[in-house]
mmCIF file of C-alpha atoms in Angstrom:
data_model
loop_
_atom_site.group_PDB
_atom_site.id
_atom_site.type_symbol
_atom_site.label_atom_id
_atom_site.label_comp_id
_atom_site.label_asym_id
_atom_site.label_seq_id
_atom_site.Cartn_x
_atom_site.Cartn_y
_atom_site.Cartn_z
ATOM 1 C CA MET Q 21 23.285 47.847 1.808
ATOM 2 C CA TRP Q 22 26.798 47.243 3.040
ATOM 3 C CA GLY Q 23 26.154 43.507 3.310
ATOM 4 C CA PHE Q 24 24.877 43.544 -0.269
ATOM 5 C CA ILE Q 25 27.823 45.542 -1.636
ATOM 6 C CA THR Q 26 30.445 43.538 0.264
ATOM 7 C CA CYS Q 27 29.004 40.243 -0.980
ATOM 8 C CA LEU Q 28 29.173 41.474 -4.577
ATOM 9 C CA ASN Q 29 32.952 40.997 -4.336
ATOM 10 C CA ASP Q 30 32.214 37.261 -4.534
ATOM 11 C CA ILE Q 31 30.579 37.964 -7.911
ATOM 12 C CA LEU Q 32 33.286 40.375 -9.067
ATOM 13 C CA ILE Q 33 36.107 37.894 -8.489
ATOM 14 C CA PRO Q 34 34.995 35.209 -10.993
ATOM 15 C CA PHE Q 35 33.807 37.921 -13.432
ATOM 16 C CA LEU Q 36 37.028 39.955 -13.462
ATOM 17 C CA LYS Q 37 39.105 36.747 -13.312
ATOM 18 C CA VAL Q 38 37.778 35.872 -16.766
ATOM 19 C CA ILE Q 39 37.778 39.432 -18.133
ATOM 20 C CA PHE Q 40 41.446 40.047 -17.305
ATOM 21 C CA GLY Q 41 42.719 36.443 -17.439
ATOM 22 C CA LEU Q 42 43.741 36.449 -13.767
ATOM 23 C CA SER Q 43 45.075 33.664 -11.556
ATOM 24 C CA TYR Q 44 43.365 32.956 -8.223
ATOM 25 C CA ALA Q 45 46.016 35.006 -6.425
ATOM 26 C CA GLN Q 46 45.646 37.957 -8.816
ATOM 27 C CA ALA Q 47 41.850 37.884 -8.614
ATOM 28 C CA ASN Q 48 42.100 38.057 -4.841
ATOM 29 C CA LEU Q 49 43.654 41.524 -5.154
ATOM 30 C CA ILE Q 50 39.975 42.532 -5.105
ATOM 31 C CA ASN Q 51 39.784 41.335 -1.511
ATOM 32 C CA LEU Q 52 43.187 42.850 -0.751
ATOM 33 C CA CYS Q 53 42.067 46.325 -1.846
ATOM 34 C CA PHE Q 54 38.584 46.092 -0.369
ATOM 35 C CA PHE Q 55 39.485 44.717 3.032
ATOM 36 C CA GLY Q 56 42.869 46.439 3.074
ATOM 37 C CA ALA Q 57 40.903 49.652 3.489
ATOM 38 C CA TYR Q 58 39.852 48.426 6.919
ATOM 39 C CA PHE Q 59 43.508 48.212 7.951
ATOM 40 C CA LEU Q 60 44.347 51.713 6.734
ATOM 41 C CA VAL Q 61 41.117 53.537 7.547
ATOM 42 C CA SER Q 62 39.716 51.944 10.717
ATOM 43 C CA ILE Q 63 41.869 53.703 13.321
ATOM 44 C CA PRO Q 64 41.470 57.154 11.694
ATOM 45 C CA ALA Q 65 37.761 56.373 11.406
ATOM 46 C CA GLY Q 66 37.629 55.587 15.121
ATOM 47 C CA LYS Q 67 39.143 58.990 15.898
ATOM 48 C CA LEU Q 68 36.739 60.633 13.450
ATOM 49 C CA VAL Q 69 33.700 59.010 15.058
ATOM 50 C CA ALA Q 70 34.930 59.960 18.531
ATOM 51 C CA ARG Q 71 35.114 63.578 17.334
ATOM 52 C CA VAL Q 72 31.943 63.953 15.221
ATOM 53 C CA GLY Q 73 29.692 61.362 16.870
ATOM 54 C CA TYR Q 74 28.074 58.141 15.714
ATOM 55 C CA LYS Q 75 25.393 59.679 13.496
ATOM 56 C CA ASN Q 76 27.752 61.976 11.576
ATOM 57 C CA GLY Q 77 30.171 59.077 11.231
ATOM 58 C CA LEU Q 78 27.437 57.026 9.592
ATOM 59 C CA LEU Q 79 26.590 59.876 7.211
ATOM 60 C CA ILE Q 80 30.232 60.348 6.189
ATOM 61 C CA GLY Q 81 30.623 56.615 5.580
ATOM 62 C CA LEU Q 82 27.542 56.447 3.370
ATOM 63 C CA VAL Q 83 28.703 59.334 1.177
ATOM 64 C CA ILE Q 84 32.231 57.934 0.739
ATOM 65 C CA ALA Q 85 30.816 54.506 -0.162
ATOM 66 C CA ALA Q 86 28.509 56.119 -2.742
ATOM 67 C CA ILE Q 87 31.486 57.863 -4.376
ATOM 68 C CA GLY Q 88 33.265 54.506 -4.639
ATOM 69 C CA CYS Q 89 30.225 53.000 -6.378
ATOM 70 C CA PHE Q 90 30.077 55.870 -8.876
ATOM 71 C CA LEU Q 91 33.758 55.327 -9.760
ATOM 72 C CA PHE Q 92 32.904 51.919 -11.196
ATOM 73 C CA TYR Q 93 31.479 53.711 -14.229
ATOM 74 C CA PRO Q 94 34.798 55.183 -15.474
ATOM 75 C CA ALA Q 95 36.670 52.044 -14.358
ATOM 76 C CA ALA Q 96 34.490 49.854 -16.579
ATOM 77 C CA GLY Q 97 34.686 52.389 -19.392
ATOM 78 C CA SER Q 98 38.485 52.333 -19.378
ATOM 79 C CA ARG Q 99 38.595 48.526 -18.925
ATOM 80 C CA ALA Q 100 41.450 48.883 -16.420
ATOM 81 C CA TYR Q 101 41.802 46.429 -13.530
ATOM 82 C CA ALA Q 102 43.804 48.956 -11.497
ATOM 83 C CA LEU Q 103 40.926 51.461 -11.606
ATOM 84 C CA PHE Q 104 38.519 48.817 -10.381
ATOM 85 C CA LEU Q 105 40.811 48.169 -7.443
ATOM 86 C CA GLY Q 106 40.976 51.897 -6.694
ATOM 87 C CA ALA Q 107 37.197 52.256 -6.799
ATOM 88 C CA LEU Q 108 36.845 49.256 -4.498
ATOM 89 C CA PHE Q 109 39.284 50.814 -2.020
ATOM 90 C CA ILE Q 110 37.244 54.031 -1.843
ATOM 91 C CA LEU Q 111 34.001 52.072 -1.549
ATOM 92 C CA ALA Q 112 35.495 49.972 1.241
ATOM 93 C CA SER Q 113 36.756 53.095 3.030
ATOM 94 C CA GLY Q 114 33.171 54.279 3.311
ATOM 95 C CA ILE Q 115 32.017 50.869 4.528
ATOM 96 C CA THR Q 116 34.833 50.950 7.102
ATOM 97 C CA VAL Q 117 33.605 54.236 8.558
ATOM 98 C CA LEU Q 118 30.103 52.730 8.705
ATOM 99 C CA GLN Q 119 31.397 49.668 10.560
ATOM 100 C CA VAL Q 120 33.427 51.713 13.041
ATOM 101 C CA ALA Q 121 30.436 53.936 13.822
ATOM 102 C CA ALA Q 122 27.574 51.439 13.753
ATOM 103 C CA ASN Q 123 28.928 48.352 15.523
ATOM 104 C CA PRO Q 124 29.909 49.918 18.869
ATOM 105 C CA TYR Q 125 26.834 52.158 18.771
ATOM 106 C CA VAL Q 126 24.551 49.131 18.552
ATOM 107 C CA ALA Q 127 26.609 47.269 21.177
ATOM 108 C CA ILE Q 128 26.292 50.024 23.817
ATOM 109 C CA LEU Q 129 22.745 51.174 22.975
ATOM 110 C CA GLY Q 130 21.008 49.209 25.740
ATOM 111 C CA LYS Q 131 21.674 46.570 28.382
ATOM 112 C CA PRO Q 132 25.266 45.221 28.233
ATOM 113 C CA SER Q 133 23.991 41.663 28.738
ATOM 114 C CA LEU Q 134 22.061 41.890 25.460
ATOM 115 C CA ALA Q 135 24.805 43.581 23.404
ATOM 116 C CA SER Q 136 25.623 40.437 21.415
ATOM 117 C CA ALA Q 137 21.933 39.839 20.706
ATOM 118 C CA ARG Q 138 21.433 43.409 19.428
ATOM 119 C CA LEU Q 139 24.503 43.303 17.215
ATOM 120 C CA THR Q 140 23.556 39.875 15.892
ATOM 121 C CA LEU Q 141 20.086 41.189 15.014
ATOM 122 C CA THR Q 142 21.566 44.042 12.982
ATOM 123 C CA GLN Q 143 23.986 41.577 11.379
ATOM 124 C CA ALA Q 144 20.945 39.522 10.372
ATOM 125 C CA PHE Q 145 19.719 42.401 8.219
ATOM 126 C CA ASN Q 146 23.262 42.714 6.895
ATOM 127 C CA SER Q 147 22.900 39.056 5.885
ATOM 128 C CA LEU Q 148 19.655 39.848 4.093
ATOM 129 C CA GLY Q 149 21.777 41.923 1.710
ATOM 130 C CA VAL Q 150 24.316 39.093 1.513
ATOM 131 C CA PHE Q 151 21.489 36.682 0.696
ATOM 132 C CA ILE Q 152 20.032 38.597 -2.254
ATOM 133 C CA ALA Q 153 23.320 39.943 -3.665
ATOM 134 C CA PRO Q 154 24.443 36.674 -5.342
ATOM 135 C CA TYR Q 155 21.143 36.301 -7.205
ATOM 136 C CA ILE Q 156 21.049 39.905 -8.417
ATOM 137 C CA GLY Q 157 24.774 39.882 -9.149
ATOM 138 C CA SER Q 158 24.505 36.641 -11.100
ATOM 139 C CA ILE Q 159 21.639 37.981 -13.204
ATOM 140 C CA LEU Q 160 23.169 41.413 -13.827
ATOM 141 C CA ILE Q 161 26.872 40.504 -13.996
ATOM 142 C CA LEU Q 162 27.750 36.803 -14.226
ATOM 143 C CA SER Q 163 25.120 36.224 -16.921
ATOM 144 C CA HIS Q 164 27.425 38.194 -19.253
ATOM 145 C CA LEU Q 165 30.122 35.522 -18.953
ATOM 146 C CA PRO Q 166 29.965 33.016 -21.829
ATOM 147 C CA GLU Q 167 29.852 29.315 -21.025
ATOM 148 C CA LEU Q 168 32.539 28.595 -23.622
ATOM 149 C CA ASP Q 169 36.152 28.687 -22.411
ATOM 150 C CA ASN Q 170 37.640 29.804 -25.736
ATOM 151 C CA VAL Q 171 35.855 33.165 -25.981
ATOM 152 C CA ALA Q 172 38.227 36.154 -26.091
ATOM 153 C CA PRO Q 173 37.967 38.197 -22.823
ATOM 154 C CA GLU Q 174 37.949 41.497 -24.737
ATOM 155 C CA THR Q 175 34.636 40.527 -26.367
ATOM 156 C CA ILE Q 176 32.844 40.194 -23.013
ATOM 157 C CA ASP Q 177 30.692 43.133 -21.954
ATOM 158 C CA ILE Q 178 32.442 44.660 -18.919
ATOM 159 C CA GLY Q 179 29.951 47.502 -19.040
ATOM 160 C CA ALA Q 180 27.579 45.190 -17.167
ATOM 161 C CA LEU Q 181 29.120 46.667 -13.999
ATOM 162 C CA GLN Q 182 28.312 50.300 -14.752
ATOM 163 C CA ILE Q 183 24.560 50.645 -14.280
ATOM 164 C CA PRO Q 184 24.273 48.403 -11.204
ATOM 165 C CA TYR Q 185 26.921 50.328 -9.279
ATOM 166 C CA LEU Q 186 25.421 53.675 -10.283
ATOM 167 C CA VAL Q 187 22.142 52.449 -8.790
ATOM 168 C CA PHE Q 188 23.873 51.228 -5.627
ATOM 169 C CA GLY Q 189 25.576 54.595 -5.200
ATOM 170 C CA GLY Q 190 22.261 56.387 -5.596
ATOM 171 C CA ILE Q 191 20.632 54.173 -2.962
ATOM 172 C CA LEU Q 192 23.453 54.888 -0.511
ATOM 173 C CA LEU Q 193 22.959 58.635 -0.977
ATOM 174 C CA PHE Q 194 19.220 58.199 -0.479
ATOM 175 C CA VAL Q 195 19.816 56.288 2.764
ATOM 176 C CA SER Q 196 22.149 59.053 3.967
ATOM 177 C CA ILE Q 197 19.384 61.642 3.388
ATOM 178 C CA LEU Q 198 16.926 59.545 5.411
ATOM 179 C CA LEU Q 199 19.460 59.059 8.197
ATOM 180 C CA SER Q 200 20.213 62.787 8.360
ATOM 181 C CA ARG Q 201 16.576 63.397 9.343
ATOM 182 C CA LEU Q 202 16.591 60.947 12.244
ATOM 183 C CA LYS Q 203 17.284 61.922 15.849
ATOM 184 C CA LEU Q 204 19.538 59.307 17.435
ATOM 185 C CA PRO Q 205 20.463 59.018 21.137
ATOM 186 C CA VAL Q 206 23.809 60.497 22.205
ATOM 187 C CA ILE Q 207 25.912 58.109 24.316
ATOM 188 C CA ALA Q 208 27.937 59.501 27.229
ATOM 189 C CA HIS Q 209 30.771 57.177 28.279
ATOM 190 C CA THR Q 210 32.205 56.659 31.726
ATOM 191 C CA THR Q 211 35.764 55.658 32.597
ATOM 192 C CA PRO Q 212 36.034 51.852 32.836
ATOM 193 C CA ASP Q 213 37.083 50.279 36.117
ATOM 194 C CA GLY Q 214 40.838 49.913 36.494
ATOM 195 C CA PHE Q 215 41.650 52.762 34.089
ATOM 196 C CA SER Q 216 42.778 56.253 34.883
ATOM 197 C CA ALA Q 217 42.629 59.272 32.583
ATOM 198 C CA ALA Q 218 46.202 58.514 31.482
ATOM 199 C CA ASP Q 219 45.072 55.130 30.158
ATOM 200 C CA MET Q 220 42.528 56.460 27.703
ATOM 201 C CA GLY Q 221 44.745 55.881 24.642
ATOM 202 C CA ARG Q 222 45.714 52.330 25.610
ATOM 203 C CA ALA Q 223 42.736 50.132 24.860
ATOM 204 C CA TRP Q 224 45.076 47.534 23.407
ATOM 205 C CA HIS Q 225 46.387 46.798 26.916
ATOM 206 C CA ARG Q 226 43.269 44.725 27.535
ATOM 207 C CA ARG Q 227 44.049 41.069 26.749
ATOM 208 C CA HIS Q 228 40.513 40.109 25.745
ATOM 209 C CA LEU Q 229 40.501 42.975 23.222
ATOM 210 C CA VAL Q 230 43.864 42.012 21.683
ATOM 211 C CA LEU Q 231 42.792 38.392 21.285
ATOM 212 C CA GLY Q 232 39.458 39.613 19.938
ATOM 213 C CA VAL Q 233 41.307 41.595 17.269
ATOM 214 C CA ILE Q 234 42.963 38.345 16.181
ATOM 215 C CA GLY Q 235 39.550 36.684 16.294
ATOM 216 C CA ILE Q 236 38.016 39.257 13.937
ATOM 217 C CA PHE Q 237 41.070 38.909 11.658
ATOM 218 C CA THR Q 238 40.678 35.137 11.381
ATOM 219 C CA TYR Q 239 36.872 35.207 11.149
ATOM 220 C CA VAL Q 240 36.646 37.744 8.327
ATOM 221 C CA GLY Q 241 39.547 36.099 6.503
ATOM 222 C CA ALA Q 242 37.901 32.685 6.682
ATOM 223 C CA GLU Q 243 34.431 33.931 5.728
ATOM 224 C CA VAL Q 244 35.713 35.935 2.741
ATOM 225 C CA ALA Q 245 38.086 33.197 1.554
ATOM 226 C CA ILE Q 246 35.230 30.694 1.441
ATOM 227 C CA GLY Q 247 32.641 33.045 -0.068
ATOM 228 C CA SER Q 248 35.026 34.304 -2.754
ATOM 229 C CA HIS Q 249 35.723 30.804 -4.047
ATOM 230 C CA ILE Q 250 32.367 29.063 -3.781
ATOM 231 C CA VAL Q 251 31.615 29.814 -7.451
ATOM 232 C CA ASN Q 252 34.880 28.216 -8.550
ATOM 233 C CA TYR Q 253 34.435 25.337 -6.098
ATOM 234 C CA LEU Q 254 30.978 24.476 -7.431
ATOM 235 C CA ASN Q 255 32.413 24.663 -10.945
ATOM 236 C CA LEU Q 256 34.790 21.750 -10.203
ATOM 237 C CA PRO Q 257 33.827 18.579 -12.136
ATOM 238 C CA ASP Q 258 33.900 16.434 -8.985
ATOM 239 C CA VAL Q 259 31.713 18.854 -7.037
ATOM 240 C CA MET Q 260 28.777 20.130 -9.153
ATOM 241 C CA ASN Q 261 30.288 21.232 -12.509
ATOM 242 C CA MET Q 262 28.028 24.315 -12.489
ATOM 243 C CA THR Q 263 28.241 27.315 -14.802
ATOM 244 C CA PRO Q 264 29.327 30.624 -13.184
ATOM 245 C CA LYS Q 265 25.736 31.921 -13.236
ATOM 246 C CA GLU Q 266 24.334 28.751 -11.631
ATOM 247 C CA ALA Q 267 27.069 28.696 -8.985
ATOM 248 C CA GLY Q 268 26.585 32.402 -8.291
ATOM 249 C CA ILE Q 269 22.917 31.826 -7.542
ATOM 250 C CA MET Q 270 23.806 28.952 -5.191
ATOM 251 C CA LEU Q 271 26.013 31.414 -3.327
ATOM 252 C CA MET Q 272 22.732 32.825 -1.994
ATOM 253 C CA PHE Q 273 22.554 29.907 0.412
ATOM 254 C CA TYR Q 274 25.900 30.866 1.974
ATOM 255 C CA GLY Q 275 24.482 34.251 2.949
ATOM 256 C CA GLY Q 276 20.963 32.913 3.454
ATOM 257 C CA THR Q 277 21.977 30.391 6.095
ATOM 258 C CA ALA Q 278 23.948 33.141 7.847
ATOM 259 C CA MET Q 279 20.833 35.313 7.861
ATOM 260 C CA VAL Q 280 18.731 32.542 9.412
ATOM 261 C CA GLY Q 281 21.463 31.854 11.952
ATOM 262 C CA ARG Q 282 21.666 35.505 12.937
ATOM 263 C CA PHE Q 283 17.955 35.892 13.569
ATOM 264 C CA LEU Q 284 18.126 32.697 15.637
ATOM 265 C CA GLY Q 285 21.318 33.926 17.312
ATOM 266 C CA ALA Q 286 19.674 37.205 18.324
ATOM 267 C CA TYR Q 287 17.316 35.063 20.407
ATOM 268 C CA LEU Q 288 19.898 32.586 21.750
ATOM 269 C CA LEU Q 289 22.529 35.174 22.694
ATOM 270 C CA GLY Q 290 20.134 36.750 25.158
ATOM 271 C CA ARG Q 291 19.757 33.398 26.941
ATOM 272 C CA PHE Q 292 23.080 31.529 26.697
ATOM 273 C CA PRO Q 293 26.720 32.577 27.276
ATOM 274 C CA THR Q 294 28.140 34.318 24.215
ATOM 275 C CA GLY Q 295 31.528 32.583 24.446
ATOM 276 C CA ARG Q 296 29.975 29.136 24.564
ATOM 277 C CA LEU Q 297 27.781 29.742 21.510
ATOM 278 C CA LEU Q 298 30.774 31.166 19.634
ATOM 279 C CA ALA Q 299 32.833 28.044 20.362
ATOM 280 C CA ILE Q 300 30.024 25.706 19.256
ATOM 281 C CA ASN Q 301 29.641 27.521 15.938
ATOM 282 C CA ALA Q 302 33.395 27.551 15.305
ATOM 283 C CA VAL Q 303 33.737 23.803 15.900
ATOM 284 C CA GLY Q 304 30.752 23.237 13.619
ATOM 285 C CA ALA Q 305 32.439 25.265 10.860
ATOM 286 C CA VAL Q 306 35.617 23.188 11.107
ATOM 287 C CA LEU Q 307 33.684 19.916 10.875
ATOM 288 C CA LEU Q 308 31.646 21.089 7.884
ATOM 289 C CA ILE Q 309 34.741 22.202 5.958
ATOM 290 C CA LEU Q 310 36.527 18.910 6.592
ATOM 291 C CA LEU Q 311 33.449 16.993 5.451
ATOM 292 C CA SER Q 312 33.122 19.117 2.304
ATOM 293 C CA VAL Q 313 36.731 18.770 1.104
ATOM 294 C CA SER Q 314 36.669 15.004 1.718
ATOM 295 C CA SER Q 315 33.473 14.414 -0.276
ATOM 296 C CA THR Q 316 32.033 15.082 -3.734
ATOM 297 C CA GLY Q 317 28.802 16.170 -5.393
ATOM 298 C CA GLU Q 318 25.920 17.582 -3.395
ATOM 299 C CA VAL Q 319 27.464 16.616 -0.050
ATOM 300 C CA ALA Q 320 30.545 18.708 -0.837
ATOM 301 C CA MET Q 321 28.353 21.619 -1.959
ATOM 302 C CA TRP Q 322 25.813 21.729 0.872
ATOM 303 C CA THR Q 323 28.308 21.192 3.685
ATOM 304 C CA LEU Q 324 30.393 24.129 2.464
ATOM 305 C CA LEU Q 325 27.338 26.368 2.014
ATOM 306 C CA ALA Q 326 26.228 25.425 5.539
ATOM 307 C CA VAL Q 327 29.372 27.076 6.926
ATOM 308 C CA GLY Q 328 27.429 30.311 6.410
ATOM 309 C CA PHE Q 329 25.092 29.232 9.222
ATOM 310 C CA MET Q 330 28.057 28.723 11.541
ATOM 311 C CA ASN Q 331 29.410 32.138 10.577
ATOM 312 C CA SER Q 332 26.141 33.748 11.611
ATOM 313 C CA LEU Q 333 26.904 35.050 15.092
ATOM 314 C CA MET Q 334 30.716 35.011 15.021
ATOM 315 C CA PHE Q 335 31.367 38.657 14.192
ATOM 316 C CA SER Q 336 28.922 40.065 16.716
ATOM 317 C CA ALA Q 337 29.979 37.587 19.411
ATOM 318 C CA ILE Q 338 33.692 38.311 18.994
ATOM 319 C CA PHE Q 339 33.063 42.060 18.771
ATOM 320 C CA THR Q 340 30.949 42.311 21.905
ATOM 321 C CA LEU Q 341 33.245 40.026 23.910
ATOM 322 C CA ALA Q 342 36.205 42.166 22.867
ATOM 323 C CA VAL Q 343 34.667 45.573 23.741
ATOM 324 C CA ALA Q 344 33.067 44.437 26.995
ATOM 325 C CA ASP Q 345 33.575 46.894 29.900
ATOM 326 C CA LEU Q 346 35.770 49.309 27.921
ATOM 327 C CA GLY Q 347 33.551 52.375 28.434
ATOM 328 C CA SER Q 348 35.090 55.475 26.848
ATOM 329 C CA LEU Q 349 37.680 53.265 25.153
ATOM 330 C CA THR Q 350 34.910 51.741 23.019
ATOM 331 C CA GLU Q 351 35.483 53.911 19.912
ATOM 332 C CA GLU Q 352 39.234 53.247 20.002
ATOM 333 C CA ALA Q 353 38.606 49.540 20.526
ATOM 334 C CA SER Q 354 36.120 49.553 17.632
ATOM 335 C CA GLY Q 355 38.773 51.094 15.401
ATOM 336 C CA LEU Q 356 41.237 48.362 16.390
ATOM 337 C CA LEU Q 357 38.666 45.618 15.796
ATOM 338 C CA CYS Q 358 37.648 47.013 12.417
ATOM 339 C CA THR Q 359 41.327 47.244 11.473
ATOM 340 C CA ALA Q 360 41.406 43.476 11.980
ATOM 341 C CA ILE Q 361 38.894 43.111 9.142
ATOM 342 C CA VAL Q 362 42.059 43.321 7.032
ATOM 343 C CA GLY Q 363 42.004 39.553 7.495
ATOM 344 C CA GLY Q 364 39.645 39.629 4.524
ATOM 345 C CA ALA Q 365 42.475 41.185 2.518
ATOM 346 C CA LEU Q 366 45.328 38.925 3.614
ATOM 347 C CA ILE Q 367 43.907 35.452 4.145
ATOM 348 C CA PRO Q 368 42.105 35.084 0.754
ATOM 349 C CA PRO Q 369 45.280 35.792 -1.303
ATOM 350 C CA LEU Q 370 47.092 33.165 0.781
ATOM 351 C CA PHE Q 371 44.128 30.884 0.101
ATOM 352 C CA GLY Q 372 44.540 31.686 -3.613
ATOM 353 C CA LEU Q 373 48.240 30.809 -3.568
ATOM 354 C CA ILE Q 374 47.496 27.429 -1.999
ATOM 355 C CA ALA Q 375 44.801 26.854 -4.641
ATOM 356 C CA ASP Q 376 47.202 27.848 -7.461
ATOM 357 C CA TYR Q 377 50.109 25.701 -6.303
ATOM 358 C CA GLN Q 378 48.253 22.798 -4.649
ATOM 359 C CA SER Q 379 44.496 22.519 -5.149
ATOM 360 C CA LEU Q 380 41.320 24.448 -4.418
ATOM 361 C CA ARG Q 381 40.164 21.697 -2.084
ATOM 362 C CA LEU Q 382 43.345 21.777 -0.013
ATOM 363 C CA ALA Q 383 43.116 25.571 0.326
ATOM 364 C CA PHE Q 384 39.974 25.225 2.461
ATOM 365 C CA ILE Q 385 42.113 23.861 5.301
ATOM 366 C CA LEU Q 386 43.284 27.451 5.867
ATOM 367 C CA PRO Q 387 39.852 28.788 6.925
ATOM 368 C CA ALA Q 388 39.385 25.624 9.020
ATOM 369 C CA LEU Q 389 42.470 26.631 11.038
ATOM 370 C CA CYS Q 390 41.020 30.130 11.447
ATOM 371 C CA TYR Q 391 37.805 28.713 12.888
ATOM 372 C CA ALA Q 392 39.817 26.558 15.290
ATOM 373 C CA TYR Q 393 41.317 29.721 16.807
ATOM 374 C CA ILE Q 394 37.853 31.291 17.104
ATOM 375 C CA GLY Q 395 36.662 28.225 18.986
ATOM 376 C CA TRP Q 396 39.485 28.706 21.504
ATOM 377 C CA TYR Q 397 38.640 32.403 21.886
ATOM 378 C CA GLY Q 398 35.037 31.523 22.660
ATOM 379 C CA LEU Q 399 36.070 28.968 25.281
ATOM 380 C CA SER Q 400 38.932 30.800 26.988
ATOM 381 C CA GLY Q 401 40.528 33.699 25.118
ATOM 382 C CA HIS Q 402 37.744 36.212 25.782
ATOM 383 C CA LYS Q 403 38.163 36.105 29.552
ATOM 384 C CA GLN Q 404 39.198 39.546 30.740
ATOM 385 C CA LYS Q 405 42.747 40.036 31.939
ATOM 386 C CA THR Q 406 45.107 43.008 31.588
ATOM 387 C CA ALA Q 407 47.684 42.403 28.856
#
């Protein structure tokens, strides 16, 4: 569900861009509000989860996310961009609590050597939501955009957002009811080696965690920047010249390849070093982006969509490398890492500015630089040293 809802931002951006006559930079305020919630909410969420436990943290996150979905109804009714941004912030706050509770719980729920594989497997089901969201979003939302450029925005049916988000909110509440009936294991932490009781509030002193925070920042920023602009990229005359609905459906392959990669990664991460696989995927992402922006037509389209495959295990690999051997500091470290998801709020607007003032093609160099850093983290930056 949270993969599905997060991916719908990639449908909202081209839809609201037309409705409100926004520039690329203005449309990316959607990402700023959604992923900005991670920056503001993650650390408090980490403290909340440490106090109430993983299961209650998940329940709280689901309810908050449902409220955010329900707020889309009045936002669409008032036809106010600011209200949409507010609803997205509340929705993202709930997703943030879910991330802070679920990711470390999965990472520590079993053998440490298989933590990356477990988290990648759960991310694969996240990608299932990412895979189907573009198709459903294109049918329910982007299909309401006219193909003619001279149609007045005020004549377009913005109410197309109301019913879908009411349904999504209802599903989230239903999931919370199911979860409340499950009995989940309670994890008891031990103090990590090299730390005394006085060090318990200083997880950021671990170098591999700090560099992992930067890794999550760059990864999420790159992934969101690419996904949010695939529709516009495929609309370019020298790429595929697709309509918004057609391009939105093609966005399925961006999430679909990530889903395939994550199921495959869940197998590979149990058998090969996590850092090495992370570096290979990051280098592959850089090469695919460079090939896409230097080509046209189907080559440009498929090479960019294939970056989703390279994204597949990055989040789980970076996360598990960063929280390795932190013991009772895991919740605090999770809060720090989820704060870094703010990269999805800051990098896409910068991407949008480059696209506005230079070109959309040139803007893709920014995520390529992000992947270059991730490659270095996989090769060397994750090695544990005290900062």
